[in-house]
Tab-separated table of C-alpha atoms and ligand atoms in Angstrom:
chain	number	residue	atom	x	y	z
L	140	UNK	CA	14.967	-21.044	13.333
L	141	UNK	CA	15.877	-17.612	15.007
L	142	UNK	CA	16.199	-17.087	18.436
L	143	UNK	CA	12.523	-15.599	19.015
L	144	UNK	CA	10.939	-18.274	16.999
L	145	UNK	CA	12.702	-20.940	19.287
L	146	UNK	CA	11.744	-18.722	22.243
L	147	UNK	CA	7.955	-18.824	21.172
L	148	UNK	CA	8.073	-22.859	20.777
L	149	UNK	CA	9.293	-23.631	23.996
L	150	UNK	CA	7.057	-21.336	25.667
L	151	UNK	CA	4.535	-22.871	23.740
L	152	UNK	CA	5.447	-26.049	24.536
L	153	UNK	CA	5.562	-25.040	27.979
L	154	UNK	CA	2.102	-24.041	27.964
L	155	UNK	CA	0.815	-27.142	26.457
L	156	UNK	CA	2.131	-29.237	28.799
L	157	UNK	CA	0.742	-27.254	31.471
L	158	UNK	CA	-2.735	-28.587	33.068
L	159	UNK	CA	-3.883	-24.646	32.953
L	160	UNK	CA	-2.753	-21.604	33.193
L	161	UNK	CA	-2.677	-18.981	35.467
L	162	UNK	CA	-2.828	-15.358	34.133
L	163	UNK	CA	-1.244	-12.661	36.391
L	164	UNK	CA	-1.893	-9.090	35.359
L	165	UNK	CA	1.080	-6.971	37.111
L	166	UNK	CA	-0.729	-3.604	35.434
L	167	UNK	CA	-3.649	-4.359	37.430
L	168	UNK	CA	-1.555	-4.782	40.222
L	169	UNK	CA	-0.182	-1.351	39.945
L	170	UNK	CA	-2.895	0.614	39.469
L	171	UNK	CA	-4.377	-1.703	42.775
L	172	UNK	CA	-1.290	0.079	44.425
L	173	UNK	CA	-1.812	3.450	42.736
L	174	UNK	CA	-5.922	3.278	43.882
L	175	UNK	CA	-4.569	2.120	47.759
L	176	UNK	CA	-2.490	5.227	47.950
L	177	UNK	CA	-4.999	7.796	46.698
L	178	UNK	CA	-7.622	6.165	49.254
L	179	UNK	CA	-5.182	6.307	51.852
L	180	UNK	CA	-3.163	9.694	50.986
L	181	UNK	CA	-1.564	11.140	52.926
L	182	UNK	CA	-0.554	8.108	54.954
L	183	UNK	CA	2.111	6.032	52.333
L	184	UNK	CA	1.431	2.673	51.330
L	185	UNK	CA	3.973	-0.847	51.786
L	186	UNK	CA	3.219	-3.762	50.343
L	187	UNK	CA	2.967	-6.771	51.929
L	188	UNK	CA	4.453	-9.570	49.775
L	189	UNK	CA	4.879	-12.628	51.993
L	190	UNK	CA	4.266	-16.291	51.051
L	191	UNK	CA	5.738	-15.143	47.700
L	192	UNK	CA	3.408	-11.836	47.099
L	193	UNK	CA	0.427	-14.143	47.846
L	194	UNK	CA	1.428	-16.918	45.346
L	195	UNK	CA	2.044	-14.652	42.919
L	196	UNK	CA	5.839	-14.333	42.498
L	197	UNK	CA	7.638	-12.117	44.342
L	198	UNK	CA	10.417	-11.651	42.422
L	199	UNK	CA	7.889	-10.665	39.696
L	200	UNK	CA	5.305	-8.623	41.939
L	201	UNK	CA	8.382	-6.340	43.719
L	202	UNK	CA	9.881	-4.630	40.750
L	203	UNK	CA	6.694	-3.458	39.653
L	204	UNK	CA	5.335	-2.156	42.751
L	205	UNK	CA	8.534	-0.584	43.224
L	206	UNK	CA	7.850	0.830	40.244
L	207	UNK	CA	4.756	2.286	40.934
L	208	UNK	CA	6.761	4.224	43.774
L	209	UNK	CA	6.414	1.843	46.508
L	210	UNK	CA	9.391	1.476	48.782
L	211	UNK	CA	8.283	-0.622	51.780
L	212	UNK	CA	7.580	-4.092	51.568
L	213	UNK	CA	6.691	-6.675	54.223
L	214	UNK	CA	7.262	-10.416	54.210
L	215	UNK	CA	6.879	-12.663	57.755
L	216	UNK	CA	9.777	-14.812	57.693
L	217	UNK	CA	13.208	-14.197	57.752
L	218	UNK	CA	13.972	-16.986	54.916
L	219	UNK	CA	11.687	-15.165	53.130
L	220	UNK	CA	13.535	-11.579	53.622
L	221	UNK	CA	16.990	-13.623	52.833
L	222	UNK	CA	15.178	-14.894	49.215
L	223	UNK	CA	14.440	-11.147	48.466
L	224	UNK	CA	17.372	-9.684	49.976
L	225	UNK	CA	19.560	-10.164	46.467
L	226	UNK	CA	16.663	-9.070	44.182
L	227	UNK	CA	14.934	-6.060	45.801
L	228	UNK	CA	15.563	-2.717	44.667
L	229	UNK	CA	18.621	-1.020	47.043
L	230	UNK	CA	16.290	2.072	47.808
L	231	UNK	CA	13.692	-0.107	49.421
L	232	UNK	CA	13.565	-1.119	52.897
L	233	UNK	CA	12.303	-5.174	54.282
L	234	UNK	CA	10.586	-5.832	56.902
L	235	UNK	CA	10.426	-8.906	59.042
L	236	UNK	CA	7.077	-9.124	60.410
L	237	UNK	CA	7.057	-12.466	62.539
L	238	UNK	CA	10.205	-10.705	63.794
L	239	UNK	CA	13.672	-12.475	65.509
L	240	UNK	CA	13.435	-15.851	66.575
L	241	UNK	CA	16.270	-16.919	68.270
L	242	UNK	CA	19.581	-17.495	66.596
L	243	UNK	CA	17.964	-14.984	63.539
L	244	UNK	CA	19.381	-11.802	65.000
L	245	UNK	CA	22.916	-11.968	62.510
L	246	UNK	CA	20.776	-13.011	59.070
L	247	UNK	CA	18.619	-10.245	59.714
L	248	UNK	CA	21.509	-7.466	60.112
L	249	UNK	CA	23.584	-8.630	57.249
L	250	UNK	CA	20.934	-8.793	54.931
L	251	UNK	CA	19.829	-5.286	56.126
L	252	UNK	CA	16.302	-6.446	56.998
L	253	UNK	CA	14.087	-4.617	59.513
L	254	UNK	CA	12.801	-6.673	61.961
L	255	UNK	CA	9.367	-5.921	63.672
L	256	UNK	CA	10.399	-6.751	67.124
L	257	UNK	CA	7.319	-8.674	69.086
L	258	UNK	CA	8.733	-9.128	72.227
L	259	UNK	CA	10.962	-7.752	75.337
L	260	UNK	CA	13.272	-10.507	75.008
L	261	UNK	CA	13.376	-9.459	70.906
L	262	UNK	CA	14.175	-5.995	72.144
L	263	UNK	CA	17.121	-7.622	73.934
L	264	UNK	CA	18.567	-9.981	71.483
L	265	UNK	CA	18.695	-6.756	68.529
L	266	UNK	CA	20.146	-4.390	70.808
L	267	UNK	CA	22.922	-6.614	72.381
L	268	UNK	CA	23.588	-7.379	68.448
L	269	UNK	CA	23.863	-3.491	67.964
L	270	UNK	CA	26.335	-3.405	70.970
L	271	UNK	CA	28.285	-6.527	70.128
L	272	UNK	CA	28.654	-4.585	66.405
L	273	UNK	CA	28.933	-1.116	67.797
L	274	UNK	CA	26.625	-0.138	65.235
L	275	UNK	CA	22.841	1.124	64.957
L	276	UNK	CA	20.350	-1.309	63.919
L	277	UNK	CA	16.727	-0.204	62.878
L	278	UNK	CA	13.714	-1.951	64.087
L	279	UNK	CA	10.079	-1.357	63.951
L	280	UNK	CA	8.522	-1.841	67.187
L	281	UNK	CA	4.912	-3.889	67.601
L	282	UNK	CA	2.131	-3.968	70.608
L	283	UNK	CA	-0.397	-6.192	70.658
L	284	UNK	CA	-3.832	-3.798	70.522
L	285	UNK	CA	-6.561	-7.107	70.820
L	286	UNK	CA	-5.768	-9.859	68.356
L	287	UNK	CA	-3.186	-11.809	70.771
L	288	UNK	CA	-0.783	-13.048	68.014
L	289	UNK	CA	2.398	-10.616	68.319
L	290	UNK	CA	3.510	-7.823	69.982
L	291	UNK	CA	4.263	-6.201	73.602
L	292	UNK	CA	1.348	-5.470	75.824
L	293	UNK	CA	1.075	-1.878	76.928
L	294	UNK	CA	2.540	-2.694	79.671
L	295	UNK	CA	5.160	-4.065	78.073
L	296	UNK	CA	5.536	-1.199	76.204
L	297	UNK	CA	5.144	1.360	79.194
L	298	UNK	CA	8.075	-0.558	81.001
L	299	UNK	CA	10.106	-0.299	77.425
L	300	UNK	CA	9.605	3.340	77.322
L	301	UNK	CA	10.529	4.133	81.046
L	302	UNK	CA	13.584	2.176	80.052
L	303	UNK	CA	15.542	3.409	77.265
L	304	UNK	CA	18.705	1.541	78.046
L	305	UNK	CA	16.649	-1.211	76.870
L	306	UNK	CA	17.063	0.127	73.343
L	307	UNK	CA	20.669	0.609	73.391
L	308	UNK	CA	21.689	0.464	69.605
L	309	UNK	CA	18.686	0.465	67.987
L	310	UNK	CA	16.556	2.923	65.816
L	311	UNK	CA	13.061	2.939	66.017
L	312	UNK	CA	11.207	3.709	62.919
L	313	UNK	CA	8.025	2.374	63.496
L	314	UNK	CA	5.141	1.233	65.981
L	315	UNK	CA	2.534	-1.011	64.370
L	316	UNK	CA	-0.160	-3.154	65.391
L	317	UNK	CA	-2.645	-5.336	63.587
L	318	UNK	CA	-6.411	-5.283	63.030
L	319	UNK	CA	-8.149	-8.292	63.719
L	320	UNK	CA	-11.947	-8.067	62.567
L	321	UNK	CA	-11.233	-4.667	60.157
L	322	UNK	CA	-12.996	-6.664	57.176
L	323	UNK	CA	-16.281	-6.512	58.933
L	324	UNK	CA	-17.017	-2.441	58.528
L	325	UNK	CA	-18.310	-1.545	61.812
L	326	UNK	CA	-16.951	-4.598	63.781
L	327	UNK	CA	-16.651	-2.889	67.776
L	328	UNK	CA	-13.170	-4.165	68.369
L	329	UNK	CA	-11.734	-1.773	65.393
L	330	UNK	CA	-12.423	1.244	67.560
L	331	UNK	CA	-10.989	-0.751	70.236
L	332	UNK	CA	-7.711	-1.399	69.216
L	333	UNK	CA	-7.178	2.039	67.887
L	334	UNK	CA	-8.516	3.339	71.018
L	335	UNK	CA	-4.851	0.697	72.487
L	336	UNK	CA	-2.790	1.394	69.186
L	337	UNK	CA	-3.194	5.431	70.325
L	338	UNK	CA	-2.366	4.541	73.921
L	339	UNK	CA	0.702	2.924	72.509
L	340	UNK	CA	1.957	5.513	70.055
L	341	UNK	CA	1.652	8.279	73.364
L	342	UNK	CA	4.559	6.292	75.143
L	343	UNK	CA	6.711	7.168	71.775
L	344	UNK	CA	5.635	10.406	70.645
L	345	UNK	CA	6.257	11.407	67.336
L	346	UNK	CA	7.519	7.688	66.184
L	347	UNK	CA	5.114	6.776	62.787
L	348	UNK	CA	2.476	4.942	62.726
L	349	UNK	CA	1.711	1.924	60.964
L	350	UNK	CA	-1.504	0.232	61.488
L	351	UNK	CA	-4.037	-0.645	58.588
L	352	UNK	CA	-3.763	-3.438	56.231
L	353	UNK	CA	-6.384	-3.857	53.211
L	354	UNK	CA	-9.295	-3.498	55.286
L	355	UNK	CA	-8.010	-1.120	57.519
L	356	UNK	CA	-7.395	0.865	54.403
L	357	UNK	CA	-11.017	1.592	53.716
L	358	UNK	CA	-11.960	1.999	57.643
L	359	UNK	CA	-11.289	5.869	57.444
L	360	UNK	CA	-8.527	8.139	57.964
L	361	UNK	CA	-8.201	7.145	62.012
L	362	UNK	CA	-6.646	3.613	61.353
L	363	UNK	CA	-4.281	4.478	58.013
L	364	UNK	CA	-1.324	6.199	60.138
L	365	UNK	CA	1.758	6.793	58.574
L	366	UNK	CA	2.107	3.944	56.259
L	367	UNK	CA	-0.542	1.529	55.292
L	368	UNK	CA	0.368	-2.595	55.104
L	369	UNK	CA	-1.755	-3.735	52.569
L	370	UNK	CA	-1.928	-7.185	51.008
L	371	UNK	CA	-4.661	-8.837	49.557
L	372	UNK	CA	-6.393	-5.620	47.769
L	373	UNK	CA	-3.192	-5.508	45.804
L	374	UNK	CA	-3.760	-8.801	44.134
L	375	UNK	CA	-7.215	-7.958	43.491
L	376	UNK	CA	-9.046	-9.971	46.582
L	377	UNK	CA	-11.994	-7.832	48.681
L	378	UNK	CA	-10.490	-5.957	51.124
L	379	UNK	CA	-13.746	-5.943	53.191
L	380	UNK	CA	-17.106	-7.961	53.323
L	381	UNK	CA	-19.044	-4.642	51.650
L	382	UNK	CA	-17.291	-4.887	48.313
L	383	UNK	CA	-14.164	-5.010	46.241
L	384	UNK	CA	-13.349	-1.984	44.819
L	385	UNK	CA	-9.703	-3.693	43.350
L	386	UNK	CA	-8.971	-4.988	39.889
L	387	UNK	CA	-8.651	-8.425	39.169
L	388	UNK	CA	-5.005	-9.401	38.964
L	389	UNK	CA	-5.108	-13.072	38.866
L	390	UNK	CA	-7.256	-16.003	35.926
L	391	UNK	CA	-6.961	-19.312	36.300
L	392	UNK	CA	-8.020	-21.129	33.531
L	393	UNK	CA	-7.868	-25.059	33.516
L	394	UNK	CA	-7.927	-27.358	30.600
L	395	UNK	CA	-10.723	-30.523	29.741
L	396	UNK	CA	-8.409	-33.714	29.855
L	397	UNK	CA	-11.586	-35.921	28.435
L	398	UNK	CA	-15.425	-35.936	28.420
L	399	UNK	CA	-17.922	-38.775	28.549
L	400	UNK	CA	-21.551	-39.349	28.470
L	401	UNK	CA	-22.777	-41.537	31.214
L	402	UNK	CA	-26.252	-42.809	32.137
L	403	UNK	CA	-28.602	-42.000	35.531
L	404	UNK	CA	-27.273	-43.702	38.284
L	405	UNK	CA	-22.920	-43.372	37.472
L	406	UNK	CA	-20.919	-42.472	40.488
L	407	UNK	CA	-18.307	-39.935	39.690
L	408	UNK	CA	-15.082	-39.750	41.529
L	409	UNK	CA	-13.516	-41.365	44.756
L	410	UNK	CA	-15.812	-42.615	47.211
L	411	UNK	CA	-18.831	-42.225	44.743
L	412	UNK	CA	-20.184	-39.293	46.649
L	413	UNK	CA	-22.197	-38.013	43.512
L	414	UNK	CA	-24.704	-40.417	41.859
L	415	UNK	CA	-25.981	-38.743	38.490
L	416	UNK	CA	-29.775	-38.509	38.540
L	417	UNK	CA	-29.648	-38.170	34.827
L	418	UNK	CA	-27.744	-38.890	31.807
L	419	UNK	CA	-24.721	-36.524	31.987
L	420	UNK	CA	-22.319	-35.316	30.113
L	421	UNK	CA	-18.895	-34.614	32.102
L	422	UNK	CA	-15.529	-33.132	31.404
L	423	UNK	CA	-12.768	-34.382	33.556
L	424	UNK	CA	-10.437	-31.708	34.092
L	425	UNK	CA	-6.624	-30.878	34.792
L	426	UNK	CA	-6.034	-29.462	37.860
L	427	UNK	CA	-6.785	-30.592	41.513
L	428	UNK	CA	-5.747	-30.075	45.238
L	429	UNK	CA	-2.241	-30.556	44.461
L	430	UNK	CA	-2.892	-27.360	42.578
L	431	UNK	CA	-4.389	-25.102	44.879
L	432	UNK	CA	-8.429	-25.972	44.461
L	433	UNK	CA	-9.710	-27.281	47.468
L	434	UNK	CA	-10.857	-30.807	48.465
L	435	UNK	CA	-13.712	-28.534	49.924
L	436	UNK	CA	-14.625	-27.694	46.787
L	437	UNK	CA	-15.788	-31.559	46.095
L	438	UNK	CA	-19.613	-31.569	45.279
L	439	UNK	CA	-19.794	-27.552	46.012
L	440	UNK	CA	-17.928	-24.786	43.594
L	441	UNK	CA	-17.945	-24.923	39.634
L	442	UNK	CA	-16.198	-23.848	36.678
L	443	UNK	CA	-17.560	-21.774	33.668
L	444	UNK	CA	-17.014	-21.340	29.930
L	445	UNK	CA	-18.640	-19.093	27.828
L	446	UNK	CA	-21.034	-17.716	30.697
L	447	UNK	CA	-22.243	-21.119	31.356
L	448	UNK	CA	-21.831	-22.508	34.877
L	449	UNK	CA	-20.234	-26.462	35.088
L	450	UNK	CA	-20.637	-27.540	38.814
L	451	UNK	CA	-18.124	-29.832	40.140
L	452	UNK	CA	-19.276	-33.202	40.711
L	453	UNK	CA	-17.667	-35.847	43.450
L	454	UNK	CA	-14.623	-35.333	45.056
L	455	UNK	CA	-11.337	-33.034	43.970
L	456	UNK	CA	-8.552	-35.293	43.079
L	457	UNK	CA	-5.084	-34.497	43.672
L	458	UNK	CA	-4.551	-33.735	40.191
L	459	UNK	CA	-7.837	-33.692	38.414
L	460	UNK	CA	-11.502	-33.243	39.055
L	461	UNK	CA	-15.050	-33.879	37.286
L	462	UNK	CA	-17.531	-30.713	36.067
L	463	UNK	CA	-21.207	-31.261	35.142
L	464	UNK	CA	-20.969	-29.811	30.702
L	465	UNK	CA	-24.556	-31.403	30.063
L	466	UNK	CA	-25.596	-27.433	29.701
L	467	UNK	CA	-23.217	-26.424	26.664
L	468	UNK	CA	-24.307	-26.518	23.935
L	469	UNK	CA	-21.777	-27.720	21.974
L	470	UNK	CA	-18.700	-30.368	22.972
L	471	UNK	CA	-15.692	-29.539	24.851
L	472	UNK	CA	-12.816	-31.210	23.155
L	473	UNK	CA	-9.860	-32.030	24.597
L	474	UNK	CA	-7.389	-29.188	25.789
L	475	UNK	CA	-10.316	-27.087	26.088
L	476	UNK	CA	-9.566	-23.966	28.242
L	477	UNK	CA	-12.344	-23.766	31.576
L	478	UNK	CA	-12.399	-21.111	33.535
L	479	UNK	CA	-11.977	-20.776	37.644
L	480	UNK	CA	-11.625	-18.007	38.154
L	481	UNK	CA	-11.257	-14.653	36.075
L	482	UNK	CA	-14.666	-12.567	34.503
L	483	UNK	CA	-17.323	-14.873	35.546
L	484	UNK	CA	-15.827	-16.701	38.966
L	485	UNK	CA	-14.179	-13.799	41.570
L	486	UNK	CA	-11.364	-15.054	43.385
L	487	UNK	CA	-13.485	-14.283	46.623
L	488	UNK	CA	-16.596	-16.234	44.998
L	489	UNK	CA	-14.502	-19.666	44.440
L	490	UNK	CA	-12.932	-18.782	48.043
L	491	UNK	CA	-16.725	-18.797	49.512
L	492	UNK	CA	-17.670	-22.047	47.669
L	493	UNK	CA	-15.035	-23.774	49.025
L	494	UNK	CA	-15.663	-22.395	52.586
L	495	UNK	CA	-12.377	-20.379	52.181
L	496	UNK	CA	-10.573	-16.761	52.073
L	497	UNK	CA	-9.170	-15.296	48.748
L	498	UNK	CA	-5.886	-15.543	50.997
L	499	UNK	CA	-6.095	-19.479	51.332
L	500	UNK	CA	-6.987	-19.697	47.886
L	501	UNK	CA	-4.305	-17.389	46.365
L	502	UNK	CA	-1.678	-18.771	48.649
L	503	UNK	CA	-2.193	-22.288	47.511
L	504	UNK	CA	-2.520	-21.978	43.662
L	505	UNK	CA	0.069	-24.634	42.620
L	506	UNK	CA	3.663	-24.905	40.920
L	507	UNK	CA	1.878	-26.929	38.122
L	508	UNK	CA	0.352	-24.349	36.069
L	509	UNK	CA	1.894	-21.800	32.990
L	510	UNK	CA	1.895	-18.877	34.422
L	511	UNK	CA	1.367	-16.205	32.292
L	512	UNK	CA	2.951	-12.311	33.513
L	513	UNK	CA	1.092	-10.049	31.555
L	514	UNK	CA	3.387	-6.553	32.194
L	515	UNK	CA	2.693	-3.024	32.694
L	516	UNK	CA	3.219	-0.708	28.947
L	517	UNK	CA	6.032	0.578	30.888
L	518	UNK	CA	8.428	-2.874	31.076
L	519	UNK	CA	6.654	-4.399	28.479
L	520	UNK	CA	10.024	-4.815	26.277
L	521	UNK	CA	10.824	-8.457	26.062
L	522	UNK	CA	8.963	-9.580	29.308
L	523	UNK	CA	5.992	-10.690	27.689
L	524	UNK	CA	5.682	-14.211	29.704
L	525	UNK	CA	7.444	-16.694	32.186
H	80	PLP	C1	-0.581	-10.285	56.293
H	80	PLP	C2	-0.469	-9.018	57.070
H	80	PLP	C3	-0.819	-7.796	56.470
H	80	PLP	C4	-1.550	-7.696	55.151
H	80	PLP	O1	-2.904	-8.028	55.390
H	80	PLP	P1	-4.004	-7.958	54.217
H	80	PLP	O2	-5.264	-8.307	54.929
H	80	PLP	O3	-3.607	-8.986	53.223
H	80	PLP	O4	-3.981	-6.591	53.669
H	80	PLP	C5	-0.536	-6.626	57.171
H	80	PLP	N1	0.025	-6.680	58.401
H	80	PLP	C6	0.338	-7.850	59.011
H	80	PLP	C7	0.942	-7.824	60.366
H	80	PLP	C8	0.091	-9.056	58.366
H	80	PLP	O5	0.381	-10.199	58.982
């Protein structure tokens, strides 16, 4: 057996083993990044790739955006800025975005990370660093415009400005803020906070802006600033309640483990919380909350195959749950592949049914499945899957 043949059975093997499989299309991914940066043009466009890119694999999801010519990527811890400190490319700059907790200041210089400083006492912890090293440290700077999670208050800022002592050491590239209700288009605190975020910019004139992320992308040229922090839209979720203009980047497809035929009256699952009304036909499949699909999905969402819709009956398991096949027409056997989501189920449609956000759902998907990369032509040499 040559080496590619052996490669092929023990990715094979891999993938038989595997309860499903999750699909990730990184070419959809870039041209998600290539249709954010026409839409915002001329402001530039990060990415925002914490909690792994989403659940998608950062170390996967980086390269190519960096590839499609992005440069600036966000994650919100600093563990996760020291995981991607060895892999991302040396021309691209890190951001911190939960910024400098205490004790975080020396991880975050020698890993070269960028910290988005939230608070005065922030300020003060990076600059005395920058003394203590007699070097300049860059920071981006962030004020709270109306969602009360991080950042200084104008005031804050105002006294920061009046002060520049305060900044002894450090570089300022940025001032950002965050957008709390931008996915609901013409939601009156948008206007609001940009109405603060200009306020704030005035006490640092000429210092860039960064302000929108997905949604903020699509609410006009006032909120993009200088660079644009987009997340979700990259990996395909709706950006805003009025419609997803993105490509799909991620399928998750989940195979039957067994079916039976049961008679009116059967309680399926823990706790019994469906009763069949009729005689039913029901595929047990391989994947449950352990894997990312919501207990909340018990009794409510569905799978498909072939076009046909297979609602979930009883409660999730932890590593399995029970679909409704009476409608096929013919058998599912064993090993069958059902689809959750991917050309008939959106992300952002199994997110509603499960009383969710394509964020929650995305974030979750579990360490059980094959994941399948499927590449962009350009690095398609030899990195057909994972
Ligand atoms: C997560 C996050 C983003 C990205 O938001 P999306 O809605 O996924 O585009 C941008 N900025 C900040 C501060 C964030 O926390």
């Amino acid at each position: 057996m040559n080496e590619t043949v052996r490669l092929e059975t023990r990715i094979g093997a891999d993938e038989a083993a595997a309860g499903g499989v999750l699909t990730i299309d990184l070419a959809a991914l870039a041209e998600n990044y290539r249709i954010l940066c026409q839409t915002a043009a001329p402001a530039g466009v990060a990415a925002v790739v914490k909690a792994d890119a989403y659940g998608l694999g950062a170390a996967r999801v980086v390269p190519v955006l960096h590839e499609a010519g992005c440069r600036d990527f966000f994650v919100a811890h600093l563990i996760e800025a020291r995981r991607l400190a060895a892999i991302r490319p040396r021309d691209s700059r890190l951001y911190v975005l939960n910024g400098l907790l205490p004790g975080g200041e020396a991880v975050c210089a020698n890993i070269g990370a960028i910290p988005v400083l939230n608070s005065l006492d922030q300020v003060q912890r990076w600059s005395a660093l920058a003394i203590a090293r007699a070097m300049t440290l860059e920071a981006v700077l962030q004020v709270d415009t109306g969602m009360a999670r991080l950042g200084l208050s104008l005031a804050e800022l105002q006294a920061l400005a009046a002060d520049p002592a305060a900044l002894s050491g450090i570089r300022l590239t940025m001032i950002m803020s965050h957008l709390a209700c931008a996915d609901q288009p013409g939601h009156e605190a948008s206007p609001t906070q940009l109405s603060v975020m200009q306020a704030a910019s005035a006490f640092f004139p000429g210092l860039p802006v960064s302000f929108a992320n997905s949604a903020g992308v699509f609410l006009g040229p006032d909120y993009r600033g200088a660079l644009a922090r987009p997340g979700i839209a990259l990996y395909g979720g709706a950006p805003t309640l009025a419609g997803n203009p993105m490509r799909p980047v991620v399928r998750l497809d989940v195979r039957v483990i067994q079916t039976r035929t049961v008679p009116a009256g059967t309680a399926v699952g823990y706790g019994g919380t469906h009763v069949t009304t009729g005689e039913t036909r029901i595929a047990t499949l391989a994947a449950g909350y352990a894997d990312g699909l919501p207990r909340s999905l018990s009794n409510r969402g569905a799978a498909w195959f072939d076009g046909v819709r297979l609602p979930i009956l009883g409660r999730v398991s932890m590593d399995s749950l029970m679909v409704d096949v009476t409608a096929l027409p013919a058998a599912l056997p064993p090993g069958a592949l059902v689809e959750l989501i991917g050309p008939s189920q959106t992300l952002d449609a199994i997110a509603s049914d499960a009383g969710t956000i394509s964020y929650e759902i995305l974030t979750a998907l579990g360490q059980r499945y094959h994941r399948h990369y499927a590449f962009p032509a350009s690095r398609a040499s030899g990195q057909g899957q994972s």
